[in-house]
Coordinates of N, CA, C and O in Angstrom, one line a residue:
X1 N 0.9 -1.2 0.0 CA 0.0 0.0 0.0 C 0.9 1.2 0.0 O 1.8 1.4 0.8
X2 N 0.5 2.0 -0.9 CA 1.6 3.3 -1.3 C 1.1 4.0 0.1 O 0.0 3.7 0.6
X3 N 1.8 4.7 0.3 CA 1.7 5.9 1.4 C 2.3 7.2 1.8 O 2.6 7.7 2.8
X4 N 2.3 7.5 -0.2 CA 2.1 9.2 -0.2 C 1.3 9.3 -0.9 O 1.3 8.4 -1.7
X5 N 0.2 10.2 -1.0 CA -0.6 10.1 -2.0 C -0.2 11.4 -2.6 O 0.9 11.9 -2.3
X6 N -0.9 11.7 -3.3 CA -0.5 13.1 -4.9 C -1.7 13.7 -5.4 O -2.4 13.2 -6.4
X7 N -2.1 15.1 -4.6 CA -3.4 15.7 -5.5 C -3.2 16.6 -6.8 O -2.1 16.4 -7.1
X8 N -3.6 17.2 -7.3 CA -3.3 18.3 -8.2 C -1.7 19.1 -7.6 O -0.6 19.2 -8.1
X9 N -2.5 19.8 -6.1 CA -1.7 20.7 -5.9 C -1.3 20.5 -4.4 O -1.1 21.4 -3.7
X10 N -1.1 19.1 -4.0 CA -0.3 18.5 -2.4 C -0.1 17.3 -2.4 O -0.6 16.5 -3.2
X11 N 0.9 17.0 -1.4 CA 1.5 15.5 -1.0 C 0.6 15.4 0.5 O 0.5 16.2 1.4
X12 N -0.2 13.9 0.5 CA 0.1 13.9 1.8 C 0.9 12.4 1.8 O 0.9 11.5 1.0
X13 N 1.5 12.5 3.4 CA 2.0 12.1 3.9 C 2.0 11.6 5.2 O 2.3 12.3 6.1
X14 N 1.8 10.4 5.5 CA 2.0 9.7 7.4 C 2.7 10.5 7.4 O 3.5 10.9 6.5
X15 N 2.7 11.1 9.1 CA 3.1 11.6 9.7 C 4.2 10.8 10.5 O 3.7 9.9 11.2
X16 N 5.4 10.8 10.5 CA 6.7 9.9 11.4 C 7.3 10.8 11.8 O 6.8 11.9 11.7
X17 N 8.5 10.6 12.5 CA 9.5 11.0 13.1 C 11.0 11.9 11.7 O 11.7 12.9 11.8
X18 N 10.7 10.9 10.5 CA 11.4 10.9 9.7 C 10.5 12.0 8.8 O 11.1 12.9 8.1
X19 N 9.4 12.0 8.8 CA 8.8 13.1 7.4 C 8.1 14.4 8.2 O 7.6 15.3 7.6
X20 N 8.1 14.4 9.4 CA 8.5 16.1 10.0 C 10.1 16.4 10.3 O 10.3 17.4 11.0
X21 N 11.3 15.7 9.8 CA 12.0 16.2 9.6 C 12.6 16.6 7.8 O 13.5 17.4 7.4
X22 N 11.6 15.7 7.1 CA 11.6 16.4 5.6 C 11.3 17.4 5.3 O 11.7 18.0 4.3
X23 N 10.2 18.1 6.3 CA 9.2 18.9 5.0 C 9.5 20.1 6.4 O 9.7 20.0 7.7
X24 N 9.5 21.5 5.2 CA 9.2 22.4 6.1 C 8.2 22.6 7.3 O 7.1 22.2 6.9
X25 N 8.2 23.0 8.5 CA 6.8 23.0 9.4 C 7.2 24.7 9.7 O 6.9 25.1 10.8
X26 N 7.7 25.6 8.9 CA 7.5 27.1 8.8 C 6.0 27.6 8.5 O 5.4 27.9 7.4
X27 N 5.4 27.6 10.1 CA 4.0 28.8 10.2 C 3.4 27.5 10.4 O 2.3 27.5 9.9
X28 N 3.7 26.4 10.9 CA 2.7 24.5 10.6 C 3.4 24.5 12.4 O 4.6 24.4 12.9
X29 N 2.0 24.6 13.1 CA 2.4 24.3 14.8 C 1.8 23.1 14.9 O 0.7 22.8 14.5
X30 N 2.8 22.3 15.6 CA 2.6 20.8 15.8 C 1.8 20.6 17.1 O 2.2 20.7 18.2
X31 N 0.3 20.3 16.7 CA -0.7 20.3 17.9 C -0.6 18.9 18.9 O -0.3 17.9 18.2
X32 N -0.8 18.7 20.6 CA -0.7 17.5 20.9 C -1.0 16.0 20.2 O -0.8 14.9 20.7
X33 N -1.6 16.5 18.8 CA -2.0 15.2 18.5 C -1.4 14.3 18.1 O -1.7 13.1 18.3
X34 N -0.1 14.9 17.0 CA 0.7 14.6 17.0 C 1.8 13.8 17.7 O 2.4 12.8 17.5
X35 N 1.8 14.4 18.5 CA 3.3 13.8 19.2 C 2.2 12.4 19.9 O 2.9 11.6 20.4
X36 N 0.5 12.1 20.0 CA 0.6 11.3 20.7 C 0.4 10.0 19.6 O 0.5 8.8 19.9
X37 N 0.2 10.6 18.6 CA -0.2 9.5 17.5 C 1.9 9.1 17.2 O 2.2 8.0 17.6
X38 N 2.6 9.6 16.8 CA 4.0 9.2 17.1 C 4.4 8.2 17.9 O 5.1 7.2 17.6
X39 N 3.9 8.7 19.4 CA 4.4 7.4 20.3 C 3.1 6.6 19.7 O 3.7 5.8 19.0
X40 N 2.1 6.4 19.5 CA 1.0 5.4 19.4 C 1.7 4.5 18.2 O 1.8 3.3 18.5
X41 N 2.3 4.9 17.0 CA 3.3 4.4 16.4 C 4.9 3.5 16.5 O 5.6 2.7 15.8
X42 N 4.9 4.1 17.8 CA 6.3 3.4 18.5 C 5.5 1.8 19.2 O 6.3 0.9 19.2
X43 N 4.6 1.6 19.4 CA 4.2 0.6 20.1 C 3.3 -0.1 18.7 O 3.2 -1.3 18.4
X44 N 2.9 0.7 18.2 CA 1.9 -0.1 16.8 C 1.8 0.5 15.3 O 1.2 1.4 14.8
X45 N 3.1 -0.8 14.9 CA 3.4 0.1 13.2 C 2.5 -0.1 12.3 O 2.8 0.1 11.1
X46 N 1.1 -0.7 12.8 CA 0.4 -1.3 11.7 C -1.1 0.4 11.6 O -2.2 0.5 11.1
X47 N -0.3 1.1 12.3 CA -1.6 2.0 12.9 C -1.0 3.3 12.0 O -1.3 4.5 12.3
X48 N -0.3 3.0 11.1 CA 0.4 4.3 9.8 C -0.8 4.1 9.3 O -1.5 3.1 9.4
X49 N -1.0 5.0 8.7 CA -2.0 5.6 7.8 C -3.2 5.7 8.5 O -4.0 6.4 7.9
X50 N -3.6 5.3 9.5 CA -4.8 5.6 10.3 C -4.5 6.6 11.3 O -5.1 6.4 12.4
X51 N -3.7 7.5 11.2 CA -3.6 8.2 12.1 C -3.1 9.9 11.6 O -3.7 10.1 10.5
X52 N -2.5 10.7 11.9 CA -1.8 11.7 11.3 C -1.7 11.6 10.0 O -1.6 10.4 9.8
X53 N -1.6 12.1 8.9 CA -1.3 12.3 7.9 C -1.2 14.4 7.4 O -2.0 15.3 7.5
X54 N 0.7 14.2 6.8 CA 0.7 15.5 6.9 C 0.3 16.2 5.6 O 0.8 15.6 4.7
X55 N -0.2 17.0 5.3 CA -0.6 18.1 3.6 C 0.8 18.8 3.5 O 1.4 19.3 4.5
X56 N 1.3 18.7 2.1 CA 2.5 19.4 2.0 C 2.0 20.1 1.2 O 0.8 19.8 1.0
X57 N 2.3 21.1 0.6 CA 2.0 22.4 -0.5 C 3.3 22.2 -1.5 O 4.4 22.5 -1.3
X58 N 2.6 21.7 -2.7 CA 3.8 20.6 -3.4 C 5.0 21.8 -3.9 O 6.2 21.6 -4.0
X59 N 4.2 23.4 -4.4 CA 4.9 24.2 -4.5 C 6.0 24.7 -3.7 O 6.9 25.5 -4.2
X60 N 5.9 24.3 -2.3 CA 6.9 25.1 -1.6 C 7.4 24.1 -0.6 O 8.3 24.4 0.2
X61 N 7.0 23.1 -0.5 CA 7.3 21.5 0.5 C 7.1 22.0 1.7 O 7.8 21.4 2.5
X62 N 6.3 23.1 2.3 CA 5.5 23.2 3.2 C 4.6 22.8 3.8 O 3.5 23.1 3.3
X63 N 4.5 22.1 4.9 CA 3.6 21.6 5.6 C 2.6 22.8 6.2 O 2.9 23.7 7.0
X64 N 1.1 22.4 5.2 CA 0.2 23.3 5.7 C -1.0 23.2 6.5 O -1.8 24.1 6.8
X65 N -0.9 21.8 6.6 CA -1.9 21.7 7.6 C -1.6 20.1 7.7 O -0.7 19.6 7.0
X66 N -2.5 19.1 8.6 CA -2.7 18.0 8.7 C -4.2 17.5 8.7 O -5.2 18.2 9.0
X67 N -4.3 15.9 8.4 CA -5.7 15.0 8.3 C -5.5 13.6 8.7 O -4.5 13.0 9.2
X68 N -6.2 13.4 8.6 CA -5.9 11.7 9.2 C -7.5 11.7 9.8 O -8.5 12.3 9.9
X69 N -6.8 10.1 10.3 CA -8.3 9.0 11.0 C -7.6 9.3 12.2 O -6.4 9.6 12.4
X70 N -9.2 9.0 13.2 CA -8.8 8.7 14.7 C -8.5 7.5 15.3 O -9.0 7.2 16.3
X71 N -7.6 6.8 14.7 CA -7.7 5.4 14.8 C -7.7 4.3 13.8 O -8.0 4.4 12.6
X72 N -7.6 3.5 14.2 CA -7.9 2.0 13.4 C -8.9 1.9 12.3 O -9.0 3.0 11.9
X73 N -9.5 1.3 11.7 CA -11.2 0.6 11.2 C -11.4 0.1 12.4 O -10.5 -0.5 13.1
X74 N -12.7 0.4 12.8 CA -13.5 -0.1 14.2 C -14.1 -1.7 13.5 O -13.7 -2.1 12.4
X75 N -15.1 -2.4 14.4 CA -15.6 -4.0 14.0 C -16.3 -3.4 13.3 O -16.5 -4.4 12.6
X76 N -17.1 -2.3 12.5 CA -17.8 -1.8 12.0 C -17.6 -1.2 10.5 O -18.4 -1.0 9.5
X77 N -16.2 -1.0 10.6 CA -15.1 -0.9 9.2 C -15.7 0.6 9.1 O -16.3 0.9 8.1
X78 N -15.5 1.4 9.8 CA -15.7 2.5 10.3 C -14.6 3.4 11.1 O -14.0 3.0 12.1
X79 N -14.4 4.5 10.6 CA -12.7 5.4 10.9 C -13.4 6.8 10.9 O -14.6 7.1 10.5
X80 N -12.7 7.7 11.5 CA -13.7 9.2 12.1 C -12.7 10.0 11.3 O -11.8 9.2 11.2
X81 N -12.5 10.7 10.7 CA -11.4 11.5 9.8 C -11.8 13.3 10.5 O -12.8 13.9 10.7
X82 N -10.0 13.7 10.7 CA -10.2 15.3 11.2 C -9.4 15.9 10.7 O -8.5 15.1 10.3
X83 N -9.0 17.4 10.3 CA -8.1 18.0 9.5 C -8.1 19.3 10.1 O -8.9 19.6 11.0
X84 N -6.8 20.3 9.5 CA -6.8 20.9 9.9 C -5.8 21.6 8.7 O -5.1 20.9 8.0
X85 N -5.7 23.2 8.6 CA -5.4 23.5 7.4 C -4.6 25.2 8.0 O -5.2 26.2 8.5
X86 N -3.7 25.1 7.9 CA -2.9 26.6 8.9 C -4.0 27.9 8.1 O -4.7 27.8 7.1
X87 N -4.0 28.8 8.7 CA -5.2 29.8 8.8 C -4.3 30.7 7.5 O -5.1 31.3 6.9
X88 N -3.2 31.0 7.1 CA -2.8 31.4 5.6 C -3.2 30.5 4.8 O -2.7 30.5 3.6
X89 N -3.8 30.0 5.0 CA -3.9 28.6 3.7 C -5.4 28.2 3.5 O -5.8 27.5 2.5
X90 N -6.4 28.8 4.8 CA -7.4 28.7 4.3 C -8.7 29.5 3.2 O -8.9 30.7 3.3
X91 N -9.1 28.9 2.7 CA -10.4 29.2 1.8 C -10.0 29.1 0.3 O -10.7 29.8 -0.5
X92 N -8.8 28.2 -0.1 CA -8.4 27.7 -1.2 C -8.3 26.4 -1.8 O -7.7 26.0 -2.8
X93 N -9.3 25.7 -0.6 CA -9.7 24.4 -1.2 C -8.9 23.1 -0.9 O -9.3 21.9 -1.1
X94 N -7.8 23.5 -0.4 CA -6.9 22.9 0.1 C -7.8 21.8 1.0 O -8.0 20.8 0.3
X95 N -8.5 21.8 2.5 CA -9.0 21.0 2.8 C -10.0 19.8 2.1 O -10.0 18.7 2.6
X96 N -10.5 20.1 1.4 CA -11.5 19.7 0.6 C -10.7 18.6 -0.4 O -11.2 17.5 -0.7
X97 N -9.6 18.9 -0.7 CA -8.5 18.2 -1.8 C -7.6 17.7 -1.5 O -6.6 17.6 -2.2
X98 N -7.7 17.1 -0.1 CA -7.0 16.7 0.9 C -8.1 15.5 1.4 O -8.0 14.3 0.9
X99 N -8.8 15.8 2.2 CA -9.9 15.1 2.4 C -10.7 14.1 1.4 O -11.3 13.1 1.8
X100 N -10.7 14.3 0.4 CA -11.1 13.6 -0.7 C -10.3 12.6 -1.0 O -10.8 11.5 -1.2
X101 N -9.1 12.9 -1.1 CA -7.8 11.9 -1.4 C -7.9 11.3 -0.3 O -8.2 10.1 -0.4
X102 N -7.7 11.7 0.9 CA -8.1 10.4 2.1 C -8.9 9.9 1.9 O -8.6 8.8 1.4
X103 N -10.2 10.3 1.9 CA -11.4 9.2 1.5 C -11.1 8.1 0.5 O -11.0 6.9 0.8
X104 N -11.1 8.5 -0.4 CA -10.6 7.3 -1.8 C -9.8 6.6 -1.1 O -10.1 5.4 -1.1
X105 N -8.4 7.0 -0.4 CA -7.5 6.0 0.1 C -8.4 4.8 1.1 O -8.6 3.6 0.9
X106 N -8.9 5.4 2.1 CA -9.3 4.7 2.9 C -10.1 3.7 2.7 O -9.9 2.6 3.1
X107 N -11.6 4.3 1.5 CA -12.5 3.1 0.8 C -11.3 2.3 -0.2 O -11.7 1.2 -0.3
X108 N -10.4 2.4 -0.6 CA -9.8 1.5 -1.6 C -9.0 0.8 -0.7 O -8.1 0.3 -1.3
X109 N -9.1 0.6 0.9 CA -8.4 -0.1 1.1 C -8.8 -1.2 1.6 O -7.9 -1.9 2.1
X110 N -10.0 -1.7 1.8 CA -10.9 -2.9 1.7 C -11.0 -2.8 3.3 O -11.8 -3.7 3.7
X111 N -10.5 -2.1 4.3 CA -10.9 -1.8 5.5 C -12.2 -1.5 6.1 O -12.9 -2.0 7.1
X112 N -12.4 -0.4 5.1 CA -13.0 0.9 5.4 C -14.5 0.5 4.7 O -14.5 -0.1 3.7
X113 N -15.6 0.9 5.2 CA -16.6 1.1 4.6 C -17.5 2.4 5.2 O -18.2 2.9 4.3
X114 N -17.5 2.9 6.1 CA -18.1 4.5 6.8 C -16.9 5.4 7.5 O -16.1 5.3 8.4
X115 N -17.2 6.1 6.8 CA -16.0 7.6 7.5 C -17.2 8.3 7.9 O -18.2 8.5 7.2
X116 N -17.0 8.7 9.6 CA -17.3 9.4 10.1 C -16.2 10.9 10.2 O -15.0 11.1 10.0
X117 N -17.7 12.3 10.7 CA -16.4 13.5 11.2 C -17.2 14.4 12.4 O -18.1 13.9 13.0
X118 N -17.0 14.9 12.4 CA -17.7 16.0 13.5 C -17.2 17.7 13.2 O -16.4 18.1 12.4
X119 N -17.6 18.0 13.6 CA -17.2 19.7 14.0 C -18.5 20.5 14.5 O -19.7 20.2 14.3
X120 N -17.9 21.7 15.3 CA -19.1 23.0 15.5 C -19.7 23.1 14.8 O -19.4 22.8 13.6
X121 N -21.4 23.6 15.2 CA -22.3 23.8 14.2 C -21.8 25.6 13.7 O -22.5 26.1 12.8
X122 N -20.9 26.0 14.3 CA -20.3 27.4 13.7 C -19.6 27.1 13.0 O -19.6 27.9 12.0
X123 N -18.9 26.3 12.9 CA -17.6 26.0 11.7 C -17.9 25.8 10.6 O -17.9 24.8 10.0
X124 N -18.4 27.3 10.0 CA -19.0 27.3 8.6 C -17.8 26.6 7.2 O -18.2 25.8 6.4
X125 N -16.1 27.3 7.3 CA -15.7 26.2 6.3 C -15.7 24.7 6.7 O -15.2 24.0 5.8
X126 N -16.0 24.3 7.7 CA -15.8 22.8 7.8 C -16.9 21.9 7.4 O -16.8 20.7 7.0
X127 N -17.9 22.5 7.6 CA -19.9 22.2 7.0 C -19.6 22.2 5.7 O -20.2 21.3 5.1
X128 N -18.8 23.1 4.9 CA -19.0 23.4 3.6 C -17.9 22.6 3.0 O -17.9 22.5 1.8
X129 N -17.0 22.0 3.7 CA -16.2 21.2 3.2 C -16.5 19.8 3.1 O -16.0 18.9 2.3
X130 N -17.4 19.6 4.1 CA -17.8 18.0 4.9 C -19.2 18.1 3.5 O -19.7 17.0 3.2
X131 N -19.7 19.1 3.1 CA -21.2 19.0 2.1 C -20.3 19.0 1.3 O -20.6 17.8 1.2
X132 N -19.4 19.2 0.5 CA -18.8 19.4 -0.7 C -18.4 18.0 -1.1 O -18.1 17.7 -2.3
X133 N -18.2 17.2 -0.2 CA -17.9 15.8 -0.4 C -18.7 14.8 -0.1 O -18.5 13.6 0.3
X134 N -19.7 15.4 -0.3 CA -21.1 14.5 0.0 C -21.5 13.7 1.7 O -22.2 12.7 1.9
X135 N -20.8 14.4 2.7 CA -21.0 13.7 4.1 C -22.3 13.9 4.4 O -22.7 15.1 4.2
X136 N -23.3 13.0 5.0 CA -24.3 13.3 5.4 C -24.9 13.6 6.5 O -25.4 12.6 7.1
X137 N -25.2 14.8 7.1 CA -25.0 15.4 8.4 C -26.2 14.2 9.1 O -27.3 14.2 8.6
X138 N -25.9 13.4 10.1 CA -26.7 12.8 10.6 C -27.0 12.8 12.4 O -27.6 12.1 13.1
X139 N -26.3 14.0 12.7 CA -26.8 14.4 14.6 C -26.5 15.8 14.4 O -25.6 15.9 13.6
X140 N -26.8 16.5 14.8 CA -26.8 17.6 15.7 C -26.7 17.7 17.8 O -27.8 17.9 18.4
X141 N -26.0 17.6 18.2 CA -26.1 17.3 19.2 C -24.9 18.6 20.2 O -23.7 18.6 20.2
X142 N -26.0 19.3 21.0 CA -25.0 20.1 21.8 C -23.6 20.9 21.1 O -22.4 20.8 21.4
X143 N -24.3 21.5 20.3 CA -23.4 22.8 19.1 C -22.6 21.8 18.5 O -21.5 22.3 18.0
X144 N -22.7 20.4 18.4 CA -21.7 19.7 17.6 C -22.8 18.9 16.2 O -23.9 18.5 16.3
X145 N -22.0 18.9 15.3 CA -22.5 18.2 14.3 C -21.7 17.4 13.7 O -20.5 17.5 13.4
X146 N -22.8 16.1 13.7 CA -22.1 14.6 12.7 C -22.1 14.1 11.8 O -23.2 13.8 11.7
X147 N -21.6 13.7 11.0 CA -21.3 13.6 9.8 C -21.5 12.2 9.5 O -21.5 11.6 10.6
X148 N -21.6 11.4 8.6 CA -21.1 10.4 7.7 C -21.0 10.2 6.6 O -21.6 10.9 5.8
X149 N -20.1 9.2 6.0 CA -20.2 9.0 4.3 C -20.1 7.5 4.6 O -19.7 7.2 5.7
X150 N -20.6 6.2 3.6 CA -20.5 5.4 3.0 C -20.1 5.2 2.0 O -20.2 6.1 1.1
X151 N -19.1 3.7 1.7 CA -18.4 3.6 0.5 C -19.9 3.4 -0.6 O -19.8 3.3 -1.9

């Protein structure tokens, strides 16, 4: 299973030890999630690609944001997918062409059959990113909203 993928206009990439020392992380702040999905990696190497995955900006080998699953496929063949896109970089589509390319990875990997997501019911780019890719808002619950897609 390849594990860089290639959009129009980004690389992504699992997140290691070894490919945040490749790529620029100028204006890209490395959130706790990181460093815990890293060690989660030191104990379980089969858990690459379900976890962090970094967006490079193929023009400048900048890391401009990150995506990934929360985990494994559940017994359900079900994975929660979260992103994040440095705030110079957004409203250019970038998340949206990022997220898509995960998706395809994930359904093509015979794992996967429901990607779950969440976000604020304020987080108007992230609604418009999660509808742009056909997720189907299925809870509202306490300013949070749920998402799903099926392969």
């Amino acid at each position: 299973m390849d594990l860089e993928l290639q959009t129009e206009r980004l690389t992504l990439t699992p997140c290691t030890d070894e490919t945040l020392l490749t790529y620029s992380t100028n204006g890209y702040k490395l959130g706790p999630h990181i460093g815990m999905y890293l060690e989660e990696l030191k104990k379980d190497a089969s858990a690459l690609g379900w976890g962090v995955w970094l967006v490079i900006d193929k023009q400048t080998n900048n890391i401009i944001g990150d995506i990934g699953f929360k985990g494994k496929p559940d017994n359900e063949k079900s994975v929660e997918v979260g992103y994040g896109i440095i705030s110079t970089k957004q409203n250019k589509g970038y998340a949206t062409e990022a997220l898509k390319c995960i998706i395809e990875w994930a359904f093509n990997s015979d794992s996967v059959n429901k990607i779950t997501a969440e976000c604020l019911v304020d987080n108007i780019p992230s609604v418009k990113v999660l509808q742009k890719l056909n997720m189907t808002k299925i809870k509202n619950d306490n300013h949070m909203l749920y998402w799903q897609l099926n392969k």
